[in-house]
JSON list of C-alpha atoms in Angstrom, two decimals:
[
{"chain": "A", "resi": 73, "resn": "UNK", "atom": "CA", "xyz": [-20.88, 28.60, 19.14]},
{"chain": "A", "resi": 74, "resn": "UNK", "atom": "CA", "xyz": [-19.87, 26.30, 21.77]},
{"chain": "A", "resi": 75, "resn": "UNK", "atom": "CA", "xyz": [-16.13, 26.51, 23.25]},
{"chain": "A", "resi": 76, "resn": "UNK", "atom": "CA", "xyz": [-14.42, 23.92, 25.21]},
{"chain": "A", "resi": 77, "resn": "UNK", "atom": "CA", "xyz": [-11.11, 24.47, 27.51]},
{"chain": "A", "resi": 78, "resn": "UNK", "atom": "CA", "xyz": [-9.77, 21.55, 28.94]},
{"chain": "A", "resi": 79, "resn": "UNK", "atom": "CA", "xyz": [-9.26, 21.97, 32.60]},
{"chain": "A", "resi": 80, "resn": "UNK", "atom": "CA", "xyz": [-8.33, 19.85, 35.61]},
{"chain": "A", "resi": 81, "resn": "UNK", "atom": "CA", "xyz": [-9.48, 21.22, 39.00]},
{"chain": "A", "resi": 82, "resn": "UNK", "atom": "CA", "xyz": [-6.87, 22.14, 41.35]},
{"chain": "A", "resi": 83, "resn": "UNK", "atom": "CA", "xyz": [-6.77, 21.30, 45.10]},
{"chain": "A", "resi": 84, "resn": "UNK", "atom": "CA", "xyz": [-9.46, 23.37, 46.96]},
{"chain": "A", "resi": 85, "resn": "UNK", "atom": "CA", "xyz": [-11.09, 24.89, 43.75]},
{"chain": "A", "resi": 86, "resn": "UNK", "atom": "CA", "xyz": [-14.89, 24.74, 43.41]},
{"chain": "A", "resi": 87, "resn": "UNK", "atom": "CA", "xyz": [-16.30, 24.15, 39.77]},
{"chain": "A", "resi": 88, "resn": "UNK", "atom": "CA", "xyz": [-19.10, 26.23, 40.25]},
{"chain": "A", "resi": 89, "resn": "UNK", "atom": "CA", "xyz": [-16.95, 29.67, 40.35]},
{"chain": "A", "resi": 90, "resn": "UNK", "atom": "CA", "xyz": [-15.14, 29.12, 37.24]},
{"chain": "A", "resi": 91, "resn": "UNK", "atom": "CA", "xyz": [-16.06, 30.50, 33.75]},
{"chain": "A", "resi": 92, "resn": "UNK", "atom": "CA", "xyz": [-14.68, 31.44, 30.55]},
{"chain": "A", "resi": 93, "resn": "UNK", "atom": "CA", "xyz": [-13.17, 34.85, 30.47]},
{"chain": "A", "resi": 94, "resn": "UNK", "atom": "CA", "xyz": [-11.63, 37.54, 28.04]},
{"chain": "A", "resi": 95, "resn": "UNK", "atom": "CA", "xyz": [-10.11, 40.79, 28.12]},
{"chain": "A", "resi": 96, "resn": "UNK", "atom": "CA", "xyz": [-11.92, 43.61, 26.48]},
{"chain": "A", "resi": 97, "resn": "UNK", "atom": "CA", "xyz": [-10.32, 46.63, 24.59]},
{"chain": "A", "resi": 98, "resn": "UNK", "atom": "CA", "xyz": [-9.70, 48.18, 27.96]},
{"chain": "A", "resi": 99, "resn": "UNK", "atom": "CA", "xyz": [-7.91, 45.61, 29.28]},
{"chain": "A", "resi": 100, "resn": "UNK", "atom": "CA", "xyz": [-10.84, 44.51, 31.54]},
{"chain": "A", "resi": 101, "resn": "UNK", "atom": "CA", "xyz": [-11.55, 41.07, 32.43]},
{"chain": "A", "resi": 102, "resn": "UNK", "atom": "CA", "xyz": [-15.02, 40.04, 31.06]},
{"chain": "A", "resi": 103, "resn": "UNK", "atom": "CA", "xyz": [-17.08, 36.74, 31.68]},
{"chain": "A", "resi": 104, "resn": "UNK", "atom": "CA", "xyz": [-18.92, 34.51, 29.60]},
{"chain": "A", "resi": 105, "resn": "UNK", "atom": "CA", "xyz": [-22.19, 34.30, 31.59]},
{"chain": "A", "resi": 106, "resn": "UNK", "atom": "CA", "xyz": [-23.35, 31.16, 29.76]},
{"chain": "A", "resi": 107, "resn": "UNK", "atom": "CA", "xyz": [-20.32, 29.03, 30.72]},
{"chain": "A", "resi": 108, "resn": "UNK", "atom": "CA", "xyz": [-19.56, 26.68, 33.60]},
{"chain": "A", "resi": 109, "resn": "UNK", "atom": "CA", "xyz": [-16.99, 24.00, 34.46]},
{"chain": "A", "resi": 110, "resn": "UNK", "atom": "CA", "xyz": [-18.30, 20.26, 33.07]},
{"chain": "A", "resi": 111, "resn": "UNK", "atom": "CA", "xyz": [-16.97, 17.99, 35.81]},
{"chain": "A", "resi": 112, "resn": "UNK", "atom": "CA", "xyz": [-17.31, 14.71, 33.46]},
{"chain": "A", "resi": 113, "resn": "UNK", "atom": "CA", "xyz": [-15.40, 16.38, 30.61]},
{"chain": "A", "resi": 114, "resn": "UNK", "atom": "CA", "xyz": [-12.80, 17.99, 32.83]},
{"chain": "A", "resi": 115, "resn": "UNK", "atom": "CA", "xyz": [-13.31, 21.37, 30.91]},
{"chain": "A", "resi": 116, "resn": "UNK", "atom": "CA", "xyz": [-14.77, 24.62, 31.05]},
{"chain": "A", "resi": 117, "resn": "UNK", "atom": "CA", "xyz": [-17.60, 24.85, 28.35]},
{"chain": "A", "resi": 118, "resn": "UNK", "atom": "CA", "xyz": [-19.42, 28.08, 27.07]},
{"chain": "A", "resi": 119, "resn": "UNK", "atom": "CA", "xyz": [-21.54, 29.42, 24.36]},
{"chain": "A", "resi": 120, "resn": "UNK", "atom": "CA", "xyz": [-20.55, 32.65, 22.96]},
{"chain": "A", "resi": 121, "resn": "UNK", "atom": "CA", "xyz": [-21.40, 35.04, 19.66]},
{"chain": "A", "resi": 122, "resn": "UNK", "atom": "CA", "xyz": [-17.93, 36.27, 19.02]},
{"chain": "A", "resi": 123, "resn": "UNK", "atom": "CA", "xyz": [-14.15, 35.19, 18.64]},
{"chain": "A", "resi": 124, "resn": "UNK", "atom": "CA", "xyz": [-11.54, 36.06, 20.90]},
{"chain": "A", "resi": 125, "resn": "UNK", "atom": "CA", "xyz": [-8.65, 34.49, 23.05]},
{"chain": "A", "resi": 126, "resn": "UNK", "atom": "CA", "xyz": [-10.52, 32.84, 26.04]},
{"chain": "A", "resi": 127, "resn": "UNK", "atom": "CA", "xyz": [-9.31, 32.05, 29.39]},
{"chain": "A", "resi": 128, "resn": "UNK", "atom": "CA", "xyz": [-10.36, 30.47, 32.66]},
{"chain": "A", "resi": 129, "resn": "UNK", "atom": "CA", "xyz": [-11.14, 32.60, 35.74]},
{"chain": "A", "resi": 130, "resn": "UNK", "atom": "CA", "xyz": [-12.66, 32.36, 38.94]},
{"chain": "A", "resi": 131, "resn": "UNK", "atom": "CA", "xyz": [-15.47, 35.09, 39.52]},
{"chain": "A", "resi": 132, "resn": "UNK", "atom": "CA", "xyz": [-16.62, 34.96, 43.24]},
{"chain": "A", "resi": 133, "resn": "UNK", "atom": "CA", "xyz": [-20.02, 35.73, 44.04]},
{"chain": "A", "resi": 134, "resn": "UNK", "atom": "CA", "xyz": [-20.94, 38.73, 45.78]},
{"chain": "A", "resi": 135, "resn": "UNK", "atom": "CA", "xyz": [-20.97, 38.68, 49.56]},
{"chain": "A", "resi": 136, "resn": "UNK", "atom": "CA", "xyz": [-24.86, 39.48, 50.10]},
{"chain": "A", "resi": 137, "resn": "UNK", "atom": "CA", "xyz": [-25.95, 39.94, 53.52]},
{"chain": "A", "resi": 138, "resn": "UNK", "atom": "CA", "xyz": [-29.56, 38.65, 53.27]},
{"chain": "A", "resi": 139, "resn": "UNK", "atom": "CA", "xyz": [-29.25, 35.23, 51.45]},
{"chain": "A", "resi": 140, "resn": "UNK", "atom": "CA", "xyz": [-27.51, 33.21, 54.47]},
{"chain": "A", "resi": 141, "resn": "UNK", "atom": "CA", "xyz": [-29.67, 30.24, 55.27]},
{"chain": "A", "resi": 142, "resn": "UNK", "atom": "CA", "xyz": [-32.08, 31.03, 52.54]},
{"chain": "A", "resi": 143, "resn": "UNK", "atom": "CA", "xyz": [-33.52, 27.85, 50.63]},
{"chain": "A", "resi": 144, "resn": "UNK", "atom": "CA", "xyz": [-32.00, 29.36, 47.57]},
{"chain": "A", "resi": 145, "resn": "UNK", "atom": "CA", "xyz": [-28.81, 30.58, 48.72]},
{"chain": "A", "resi": 146, "resn": "UNK", "atom": "CA", "xyz": [-26.48, 28.17, 46.47]},
{"chain": "A", "resi": 147, "resn": "UNK", "atom": "CA", "xyz": [-28.53, 29.01, 43.56]},
{"chain": "A", "resi": 148, "resn": "UNK", "atom": "CA", "xyz": [-28.30, 32.92, 44.13]},
{"chain": "A", "resi": 149, "resn": "UNK", "atom": "CA", "xyz": [-24.50, 32.56, 44.45]},
{"chain": "A", "resi": 150, "resn": "UNK", "atom": "CA", "xyz": [-24.28, 30.54, 41.36]},
{"chain": "A", "resi": 151, "resn": "UNK", "atom": "CA", "xyz": [-25.96, 32.99, 39.09]},
{"chain": "A", "resi": 152, "resn": "UNK", "atom": "CA", "xyz": [-24.67, 36.01, 40.94]},
{"chain": "A", "resi": 153, "resn": "UNK", "atom": "CA", "xyz": [-21.30, 35.01, 40.41]},
{"chain": "A", "resi": 154, "resn": "UNK", "atom": "CA", "xyz": [-21.83, 34.65, 36.81]},
{"chain": "A", "resi": 155, "resn": "UNK", "atom": "CA", "xyz": [-23.14, 38.35, 36.81]},
{"chain": "A", "resi": 156, "resn": "UNK", "atom": "CA", "xyz": [-26.72, 37.21, 35.71]},
{"chain": "A", "resi": 157, "resn": "UNK", "atom": "CA", "xyz": [-28.52, 38.66, 38.82]},
{"chain": "A", "resi": 158, "resn": "UNK", "atom": "CA", "xyz": [-27.12, 41.48, 40.58]},
{"chain": "A", "resi": 159, "resn": "UNK", "atom": "CA", "xyz": [-28.13, 42.76, 44.02]},
{"chain": "A", "resi": 160, "resn": "UNK", "atom": "CA", "xyz": [-30.52, 45.40, 44.82]},
{"chain": "A", "resi": 161, "resn": "UNK", "atom": "CA", "xyz": [-28.63, 48.00, 47.40]},
{"chain": "A", "resi": 162, "resn": "UNK", "atom": "CA", "xyz": [-26.06, 47.69, 50.14]},
{"chain": "A", "resi": 163, "resn": "UNK", "atom": "CA", "xyz": [-24.93, 44.44, 49.53]},
{"chain": "A", "resi": 164, "resn": "UNK", "atom": "CA", "xyz": [-28.48, 43.05, 49.68]},
{"chain": "A", "resi": 165, "resn": "UNK", "atom": "CA", "xyz": [-30.05, 40.59, 47.26]},
{"chain": "A", "resi": 166, "resn": "UNK", "atom": "CA", "xyz": [-33.56, 40.57, 48.06]},
{"chain": "A", "resi": 167, "resn": "UNK", "atom": "CA", "xyz": [-34.43, 36.93, 47.55]},
{"chain": "A", "resi": 168, "resn": "UNK", "atom": "CA", "xyz": [-38.03, 37.30, 48.28]},
{"chain": "A", "resi": 169, "resn": "UNK", "atom": "CA", "xyz": [-38.62, 40.47, 46.27]},
{"chain": "A", "resi": 170, "resn": "UNK", "atom": "CA", "xyz": [-40.67, 40.25, 42.90]},
{"chain": "A", "resi": 171, "resn": "UNK", "atom": "CA", "xyz": [-38.73, 39.88, 39.61]},
{"chain": "A", "resi": 172, "resn": "UNK", "atom": "CA", "xyz": [-39.47, 42.45, 37.16]},
{"chain": "A", "resi": 173, "resn": "UNK", "atom": "CA", "xyz": [-39.56, 42.62, 33.23]},
{"chain": "A", "resi": 174, "resn": "UNK", "atom": "CA", "xyz": [-36.49, 44.69, 33.02]},
{"chain": "A", "resi": 175, "resn": "UNK", "atom": "CA", "xyz": [-34.58, 42.51, 35.27]},
{"chain": "A", "resi": 176, "resn": "UNK", "atom": "CA", "xyz": [-35.32, 39.45, 33.09]},
{"chain": "A", "resi": 177, "resn": "UNK", "atom": "CA", "xyz": [-34.34, 41.23, 30.10]},
{"chain": "A", "resi": 178, "resn": "UNK", "atom": "CA", "xyz": [-31.12, 42.14, 31.58]},
{"chain": "A", "resi": 179, "resn": "UNK", "atom": "CA", "xyz": [-30.43, 38.52, 32.59]},
{"chain": "A", "resi": 180, "resn": "UNK", "atom": "CA", "xyz": [-31.31, 37.18, 28.85]},
{"chain": "A", "resi": 181, "resn": "UNK", "atom": "CA", "xyz": [-28.94, 39.92, 27.45]},
{"chain": "A", "resi": 182, "resn": "UNK", "atom": "CA", "xyz": [-26.25, 39.11, 29.93]},
{"chain": "A", "resi": 183, "resn": "UNK", "atom": "CA", "xyz": [-26.21, 35.51, 29.17]},
{"chain": "A", "resi": 184, "resn": "UNK", "atom": "CA", "xyz": [-25.55, 36.40, 25.44]},
{"chain": "A", "resi": 185, "resn": "UNK", "atom": "CA", "xyz": [-22.58, 38.76, 26.51]},
{"chain": "A", "resi": 186, "resn": "UNK", "atom": "CA", "xyz": [-24.28, 42.12, 26.81]},
{"chain": "A", "resi": 187, "resn": "UNK", "atom": "CA", "xyz": [-24.31, 42.66, 23.07]},
{"chain": "A", "resi": 188, "resn": "UNK", "atom": "CA", "xyz": [-24.84, 46.27, 21.61]},
{"chain": "A", "resi": 189, "resn": "UNK", "atom": "CA", "xyz": [-28.41, 46.50, 19.97]},
{"chain": "A", "resi": 190, "resn": "UNK", "atom": "CA", "xyz": [-29.00, 47.62, 16.62]},
{"chain": "A", "resi": 191, "resn": "UNK", "atom": "CA", "xyz": [-30.80, 50.66, 17.85]},
{"chain": "A", "resi": 192, "resn": "UNK", "atom": "CA", "xyz": [-32.49, 52.12, 20.90]},
{"chain": "A", "resi": 193, "resn": "UNK", "atom": "CA", "xyz": [-35.62, 50.84, 22.29]},
{"chain": "A", "resi": 194, "resn": "UNK", "atom": "CA", "xyz": [-38.90, 52.05, 20.40]},
{"chain": "A", "resi": 195, "resn": "UNK", "atom": "CA", "xyz": [-40.76, 51.38, 23.76]},
{"chain": "A", "resi": 196, "resn": "UNK", "atom": "CA", "xyz": [-41.85, 54.78, 25.23]},
{"chain": "A", "resi": 197, "resn": "UNK", "atom": "CA", "xyz": [-41.43, 54.00, 28.72]},
{"chain": "A", "resi": 198, "resn": "UNK", "atom": "CA", "xyz": [-37.94, 52.59, 28.16]},
{"chain": "A", "resi": 199, "resn": "UNK", "atom": "CA", "xyz": [-35.45, 55.70, 28.71]},
{"chain": "A", "resi": 200, "resn": "UNK", "atom": "CA", "xyz": [-32.18, 55.51, 26.84]},
{"chain": "A", "resi": 201, "resn": "UNK", "atom": "CA", "xyz": [-29.32, 55.45, 29.28]},
{"chain": "A", "resi": 202, "resn": "UNK", "atom": "CA", "xyz": [-31.04, 53.46, 32.07]},
{"chain": "A", "resi": 203, "resn": "UNK", "atom": "CA", "xyz": [-29.71, 50.17, 33.32]},
{"chain": "A", "resi": 204, "resn": "UNK", "atom": "CA", "xyz": [-31.84, 48.12, 31.32]},
{"chain": "A", "resi": 205, "resn": "UNK", "atom": "CA", "xyz": [-32.28, 50.08, 28.05]},
{"chain": "A", "resi": 206, "resn": "UNK", "atom": "CA", "xyz": [-29.78, 48.11, 25.98]},
{"chain": "A", "resi": 207, "resn": "UNK", "atom": "CA", "xyz": [-31.29, 44.84, 27.34]},
{"chain": "A", "resi": 208, "resn": "UNK", "atom": "CA", "xyz": [-34.80, 45.57, 26.57]},
{"chain": "A", "resi": 209, "resn": "UNK", "atom": "CA", "xyz": [-33.84, 46.91, 23.07]},
{"chain": "A", "resi": 210, "resn": "UNK", "atom": "CA", "xyz": [-31.67, 43.63, 22.27]},
{"chain": "A", "resi": 211, "resn": "UNK", "atom": "CA", "xyz": [-34.31, 41.43, 23.46]},
{"chain": "A", "resi": 212, "resn": "UNK", "atom": "CA", "xyz": [-37.05, 43.08, 21.48]},
{"chain": "A", "resi": 213, "resn": "UNK", "atom": "CA", "xyz": [-34.90, 42.63, 18.29]},
{"chain": "A", "resi": 214, "resn": "UNK", "atom": "CA", "xyz": [-34.24, 39.07, 19.05]},
{"chain": "A", "resi": 215, "resn": "UNK", "atom": "CA", "xyz": [-37.95, 38.30, 19.71]},
{"chain": "A", "resi": 216, "resn": "UNK", "atom": "CA", "xyz": [-37.37, 37.28, 23.11]},
{"chain": "A", "resi": 217, "resn": "UNK", "atom": "CA", "xyz": [-39.63, 39.82, 24.86]},
{"chain": "A", "resi": 218, "resn": "UNK", "atom": "CA", "xyz": [-42.51, 41.80, 23.32]},
{"chain": "A", "resi": 219, "resn": "UNK", "atom": "CA", "xyz": [-44.28, 44.97, 24.60]},
{"chain": "A", "resi": 220, "resn": "UNK", "atom": "CA", "xyz": [-48.04, 45.32, 25.47]},
{"chain": "A", "resi": 221, "resn": "UNK", "atom": "CA", "xyz": [-48.81, 47.54, 22.40]},
{"chain": "A", "resi": 222, "resn": "UNK", "atom": "CA", "xyz": [-49.27, 51.42, 22.31]},
{"chain": "A", "resi": 223, "resn": "UNK", "atom": "CA", "xyz": [-45.43, 51.43, 22.68]},
{"chain": "A", "resi": 224, "resn": "UNK", "atom": "CA", "xyz": [-45.12, 50.18, 26.29]},
{"chain": "A", "resi": 225, "resn": "UNK", "atom": "CA", "xyz": [-42.91, 47.62, 27.50]},
{"chain": "A", "resi": 226, "resn": "UNK", "atom": "CA", "xyz": [-43.54, 47.65, 31.36]},
{"chain": "A", "resi": 227, "resn": "UNK", "atom": "CA", "xyz": [-40.13, 47.45, 32.49]},
{"chain": "A", "resi": 228, "resn": "UNK", "atom": "CA", "xyz": [-41.30, 47.57, 36.32]},
{"chain": "A", "resi": 229, "resn": "UNK", "atom": "CA", "xyz": [-44.03, 45.16, 35.74]},
{"chain": "A", "resi": 230, "resn": "UNK", "atom": "CA", "xyz": [-43.90, 41.83, 37.65]},
{"chain": "A", "resi": 231, "resn": "UNK", "atom": "CA", "xyz": [-43.23, 38.40, 35.99]},
{"chain": "A", "resi": 232, "resn": "UNK", "atom": "CA", "xyz": [-45.27, 35.11, 36.44]},
{"chain": "A", "resi": 233, "resn": "UNK", "atom": "CA", "xyz": [-43.59, 31.77, 36.83]},
{"chain": "A", "resi": 234, "resn": "UNK", "atom": "CA", "xyz": [-45.30, 30.78, 33.24]},
{"chain": "A", "resi": 235, "resn": "UNK", "atom": "CA", "xyz": [-43.77, 33.78, 31.65]},
{"chain": "A", "resi": 236, "resn": "UNK", "atom": "CA", "xyz": [-40.24, 33.13, 33.18]},
{"chain": "A", "resi": 237, "resn": "UNK", "atom": "CA", "xyz": [-40.58, 29.45, 31.55]},
{"chain": "A", "resi": 238, "resn": "UNK", "atom": "CA", "xyz": [-41.55, 30.88, 28.39]},
{"chain": "A", "resi": 239, "resn": "UNK", "atom": "CA", "xyz": [-38.65, 33.35, 28.06]},
{"chain": "A", "resi": 240, "resn": "UNK", "atom": "CA", "xyz": [-36.37, 30.58, 29.02]},
{"chain": "A", "resi": 241, "resn": "UNK", "atom": "CA", "xyz": [-38.00, 28.50, 26.45]},
{"chain": "A", "resi": 242, "resn": "UNK", "atom": "CA", "xyz": [-37.57, 31.01, 23.83]},
{"chain": "A", "resi": 243, "resn": "UNK", "atom": "CA", "xyz": [-33.93, 31.47, 24.74]},
{"chain": "A", "resi": 244, "resn": "UNK", "atom": "CA", "xyz": [-33.18, 27.86, 24.47]},
{"chain": "A", "resi": 245, "resn": "UNK", "atom": "CA", "xyz": [-34.83, 27.85, 21.07]},
{"chain": "A", "resi": 246, "resn": "UNK", "atom": "CA", "xyz": [-32.67, 31.04, 20.10]},
{"chain": "A", "resi": 247, "resn": "UNK", "atom": "CA", "xyz": [-29.58, 29.27, 21.03]},
{"chain": "A", "resi": 248, "resn": "UNK", "atom": "CA", "xyz": [-30.35, 26.08, 18.82]},
{"chain": "A", "resi": 249, "resn": "UNK", "atom": "CA", "xyz": [-30.62, 23.87, 21.77]},
{"chain": "A", "resi": 250, "resn": "UNK", "atom": "CA", "xyz": [-33.04, 20.53, 22.01]},
{"chain": "A", "resi": 251, "resn": "UNK", "atom": "CA", "xyz": [-36.37, 21.44, 23.55]},
{"chain": "A", "resi": 252, "resn": "UNK", "atom": "CA", "xyz": [-38.11, 18.20, 22.31]},
{"chain": "A", "resi": 253, "resn": "UNK", "atom": "CA", "xyz": [-38.25, 16.94, 26.07]},
{"chain": "A", "resi": 254, "resn": "UNK", "atom": "CA", "xyz": [-41.43, 19.16, 26.27]},
{"chain": "A", "resi": 255, "resn": "UNK", "atom": "CA", "xyz": [-43.09, 16.86, 23.94]},
{"chain": "A", "resi": 256, "resn": "UNK", "atom": "CA", "xyz": [-43.01, 13.85, 26.03]},
{"chain": "A", "resi": 257, "resn": "UNK", "atom": "CA", "xyz": [-43.71, 15.59, 29.40]},
{"chain": "A", "resi": 258, "resn": "UNK", "atom": "CA", "xyz": [-47.22, 15.69, 30.86]},
{"chain": "A", "resi": 259, "resn": "UNK", "atom": "CA", "xyz": [-47.90, 18.47, 33.25]},
{"chain": "A", "resi": 260, "resn": "UNK", "atom": "CA", "xyz": [-51.45, 17.17, 34.27]},
{"chain": "A", "resi": 261, "resn": "UNK", "atom": "CA", "xyz": [-50.19, 15.56, 37.38]},
{"chain": "A", "resi": 262, "resn": "UNK", "atom": "CA", "xyz": [-50.00, 18.96, 38.86]},
{"chain": "A", "resi": 263, "resn": "UNK", "atom": "CA", "xyz": [-53.43, 20.40, 40.28]},
{"chain": "A", "resi": 264, "resn": "UNK", "atom": "CA", "xyz": [-53.43, 23.57, 38.81]},
{"chain": "A", "resi": 265, "resn": "UNK", "atom": "CA", "xyz": [-52.12, 22.68, 35.36]},
{"chain": "A", "resi": 266, "resn": "UNK", "atom": "CA", "xyz": [-55.36, 24.10, 34.09]},
{"chain": "A", "resi": 267, "resn": "UNK", "atom": "CA", "xyz": [-54.56, 27.29, 35.30]},
{"chain": "A", "resi": 268, "resn": "UNK", "atom": "CA", "xyz": [-51.65, 27.95, 33.00]},
{"chain": "A", "resi": 269, "resn": "UNK", "atom": "CA", "xyz": [-52.30, 30.16, 30.04]},
{"chain": "A", "resi": 270, "resn": "UNK", "atom": "CA", "xyz": [-52.66, 28.25, 26.74]},
{"chain": "A", "resi": 271, "resn": "UNK", "atom": "CA", "xyz": [-49.64, 29.96, 24.97]},
{"chain": "A", "resi": 272, "resn": "UNK", "atom": "CA", "xyz": [-47.43, 28.82, 28.21]},
{"chain": "A", "resi": 273, "resn": "UNK", "atom": "CA", "xyz": [-48.15, 25.05, 28.11]},
{"chain": "A", "resi": 274, "resn": "UNK", "atom": "CA", "xyz": [-45.49, 24.12, 25.72]},
{"chain": "A", "resi": 275, "resn": "UNK", "atom": "CA", "xyz": [-43.02, 26.26, 27.63]},
{"chain": "A", "resi": 276, "resn": "UNK", "atom": "CA", "xyz": [-44.10, 24.62, 31.07]},
{"chain": "A", "resi": 277, "resn": "UNK", "atom": "CA", "xyz": [-43.95, 21.09, 29.53]},
{"chain": "A", "resi": 278, "resn": "UNK", "atom": "CA", "xyz": [-40.48, 21.69, 28.35]},
{"chain": "A", "resi": 279, "resn": "UNK", "atom": "CA", "xyz": [-39.31, 23.36, 31.55]},
{"chain": "A", "resi": 280, "resn": "UNK", "atom": "CA", "xyz": [-40.78, 20.59, 33.95]},
{"chain": "A", "resi": 281, "resn": "UNK", "atom": "CA", "xyz": [-39.23, 17.87, 31.51]},
{"chain": "A", "resi": 282, "resn": "UNK", "atom": "CA", "xyz": [-35.79, 19.61, 31.35]},
{"chain": "A", "resi": 283, "resn": "UNK", "atom": "CA", "xyz": [-36.00, 19.97, 35.46]},
{"chain": "A", "resi": 284, "resn": "UNK", "atom": "CA", "xyz": [-36.13, 23.61, 35.48]},
{"chain": "A", "resi": 285, "resn": "UNK", "atom": "CA", "xyz": [-39.42, 23.94, 37.28]},
{"chain": "A", "resi": 286, "resn": "UNK", "atom": "CA", "xyz": [-40.23, 21.33, 39.91]},
{"chain": "A", "resi": 287, "resn": "UNK", "atom": "CA", "xyz": [-43.27, 22.35, 41.42]},
{"chain": "A", "resi": 288, "resn": "UNK", "atom": "CA", "xyz": [-44.28, 23.19, 44.99]},
{"chain": "A", "resi": 289, "resn": "UNK", "atom": "CA", "xyz": [-46.51, 20.57, 46.69]},
{"chain": "A", "resi": 290, "resn": "UNK", "atom": "CA", "xyz": [-47.89, 19.16, 43.58]},
{"chain": "A", "resi": 291, "resn": "UNK", "atom": "CA", "xyz": [-48.76, 22.82, 42.11]},
{"chain": "A", "resi": 292, "resn": "UNK", "atom": "CA", "xyz": [-46.85, 24.64, 39.37]},
{"chain": "A", "resi": 293, "resn": "UNK", "atom": "CA", "xyz": [-48.27, 27.90, 40.44]},
{"chain": "A", "resi": 294, "resn": "UNK", "atom": "CA", "xyz": [-48.15, 29.40, 37.04]},
{"chain": "A", "resi": 295, "resn": "UNK", "atom": "CA", "xyz": [-49.71, 32.50, 37.35]},
{"chain": "A", "resi": 296, "resn": "UNK", "atom": "CA", "xyz": [-47.95, 33.66, 40.62]},
{"chain": "A", "resi": 297, "resn": "UNK", "atom": "CA", "xyz": [-45.24, 36.12, 40.50]},
{"chain": "A", "resi": 298, "resn": "UNK", "atom": "CA", "xyz": [-41.72, 34.95, 40.55]},
{"chain": "A", "resi": 299, "resn": "UNK", "atom": "CA", "xyz": [-39.47, 35.86, 43.18]},
{"chain": "A", "resi": 300, "resn": "UNK", "atom": "CA", "xyz": [-35.69, 36.94, 42.50]},
{"chain": "A", "resi": 301, "resn": "UNK", "atom": "CA", "xyz": [-34.96, 33.53, 44.54]},
{"chain": "A", "resi": 302, "resn": "UNK", "atom": "CA", "xyz": [-37.22, 31.42, 42.17]},
{"chain": "A", "resi": 303, "resn": "UNK", "atom": "CA", "xyz": [-35.53, 33.38, 39.24]},
{"chain": "A", "resi": 304, "resn": "UNK", "atom": "CA", "xyz": [-32.18, 32.34, 40.42]},
{"chain": "A", "resi": 305, "resn": "UNK", "atom": "CA", "xyz": [-33.21, 28.68, 40.94]},
{"chain": "A", "resi": 306, "resn": "UNK", "atom": "CA", "xyz": [-34.55, 28.41, 37.82]},
{"chain": "A", "resi": 307, "resn": "UNK", "atom": "CA", "xyz": [-31.74, 30.11, 35.86]},
{"chain": "A", "resi": 308, "resn": "UNK", "atom": "CA", "xyz": [-29.17, 27.84, 37.78]},
{"chain": "A", "resi": 309, "resn": "UNK", "atom": "CA", "xyz": [-30.97, 24.77, 36.42]},
{"chain": "A", "resi": 310, "resn": "UNK", "atom": "CA", "xyz": [-31.30, 26.16, 33.20]},
{"chain": "A", "resi": 311, "resn": "UNK", "atom": "CA", "xyz": [-27.56, 26.62, 33.07]},
{"chain": "A", "resi": 312, "resn": "UNK", "atom": "CA", "xyz": [-26.61, 23.28, 34.49]},
{"chain": "A", "resi": 313, "resn": "UNK", "atom": "CA", "xyz": [-29.67, 21.14, 32.74]},
{"chain": "A", "resi": 314, "resn": "UNK", "atom": "CA", "xyz": [-29.66, 22.73, 29.42]},
{"chain": "A", "resi": 315, "resn": "UNK", "atom": "CA", "xyz": [-26.91, 25.23, 28.17]},
{"chain": "A", "resi": 316, "resn": "UNK", "atom": "CA", "xyz": [-23.85, 23.62, 30.20]},
{"chain": "A", "resi": 317, "resn": "UNK", "atom": "CA", "xyz": [-24.70, 20.49, 31.80]},
{"chain": "A", "resi": 318, "resn": "UNK", "atom": "CA", "xyz": [-22.68, 19.30, 34.78]},
{"chain": "A", "resi": 319, "resn": "UNK", "atom": "CA", "xyz": [-21.71, 22.94, 35.31]},
{"chain": "A", "resi": 320, "resn": "UNK", "atom": "CA", "xyz": [-21.04, 22.64, 38.99]}
]
């Protein structure tokens, strides 16, 4: 469901830092990752799967020491402030590091409020109790991510740009969002469009049409490994363009 909380920015406030929030049973503040400030509506909107009393809170982004001046600095601050992507160690984000399947599972899971899975993961390489175990189990239950067969998920395997587009495409579909923009999007203007896997073409068309992927010098680079900075950028665009327009 979509929740809208009217709100006028106060002097000095940044809309990009505002999120919907609630108190859990322990009295701790929890944030709705899939939420943001809509400047045109003067409201904070968010999508959530549970009922409670929601408020508005500012969640500052972590103070990473390795993103200053990086081309994706604003995107990293946006998604990190929403708890979608965490740092690696010692206040570092490692923007040029490789994004993994476990990290993407955790992102999709956090976007939905970190719901408890129905059961532990059946994958033999996903150990219960690890930081990504619940995320992988939930994503598998929702049909967002599959394994390789033989009981393997490959949590530390890198993810490609076309796989990232496909995951966000499935996420949008699961949320019941309109993905029809892909039907009218032609990606043949990219010189490497035919390098894309056939199964990924609808997702890439949608991602390009929605402004989530913008290409690099006329290239989509669909088979390239996605960096953490690229993931942050695509997540930022997904949040602003698809799930919570004008969230900045």
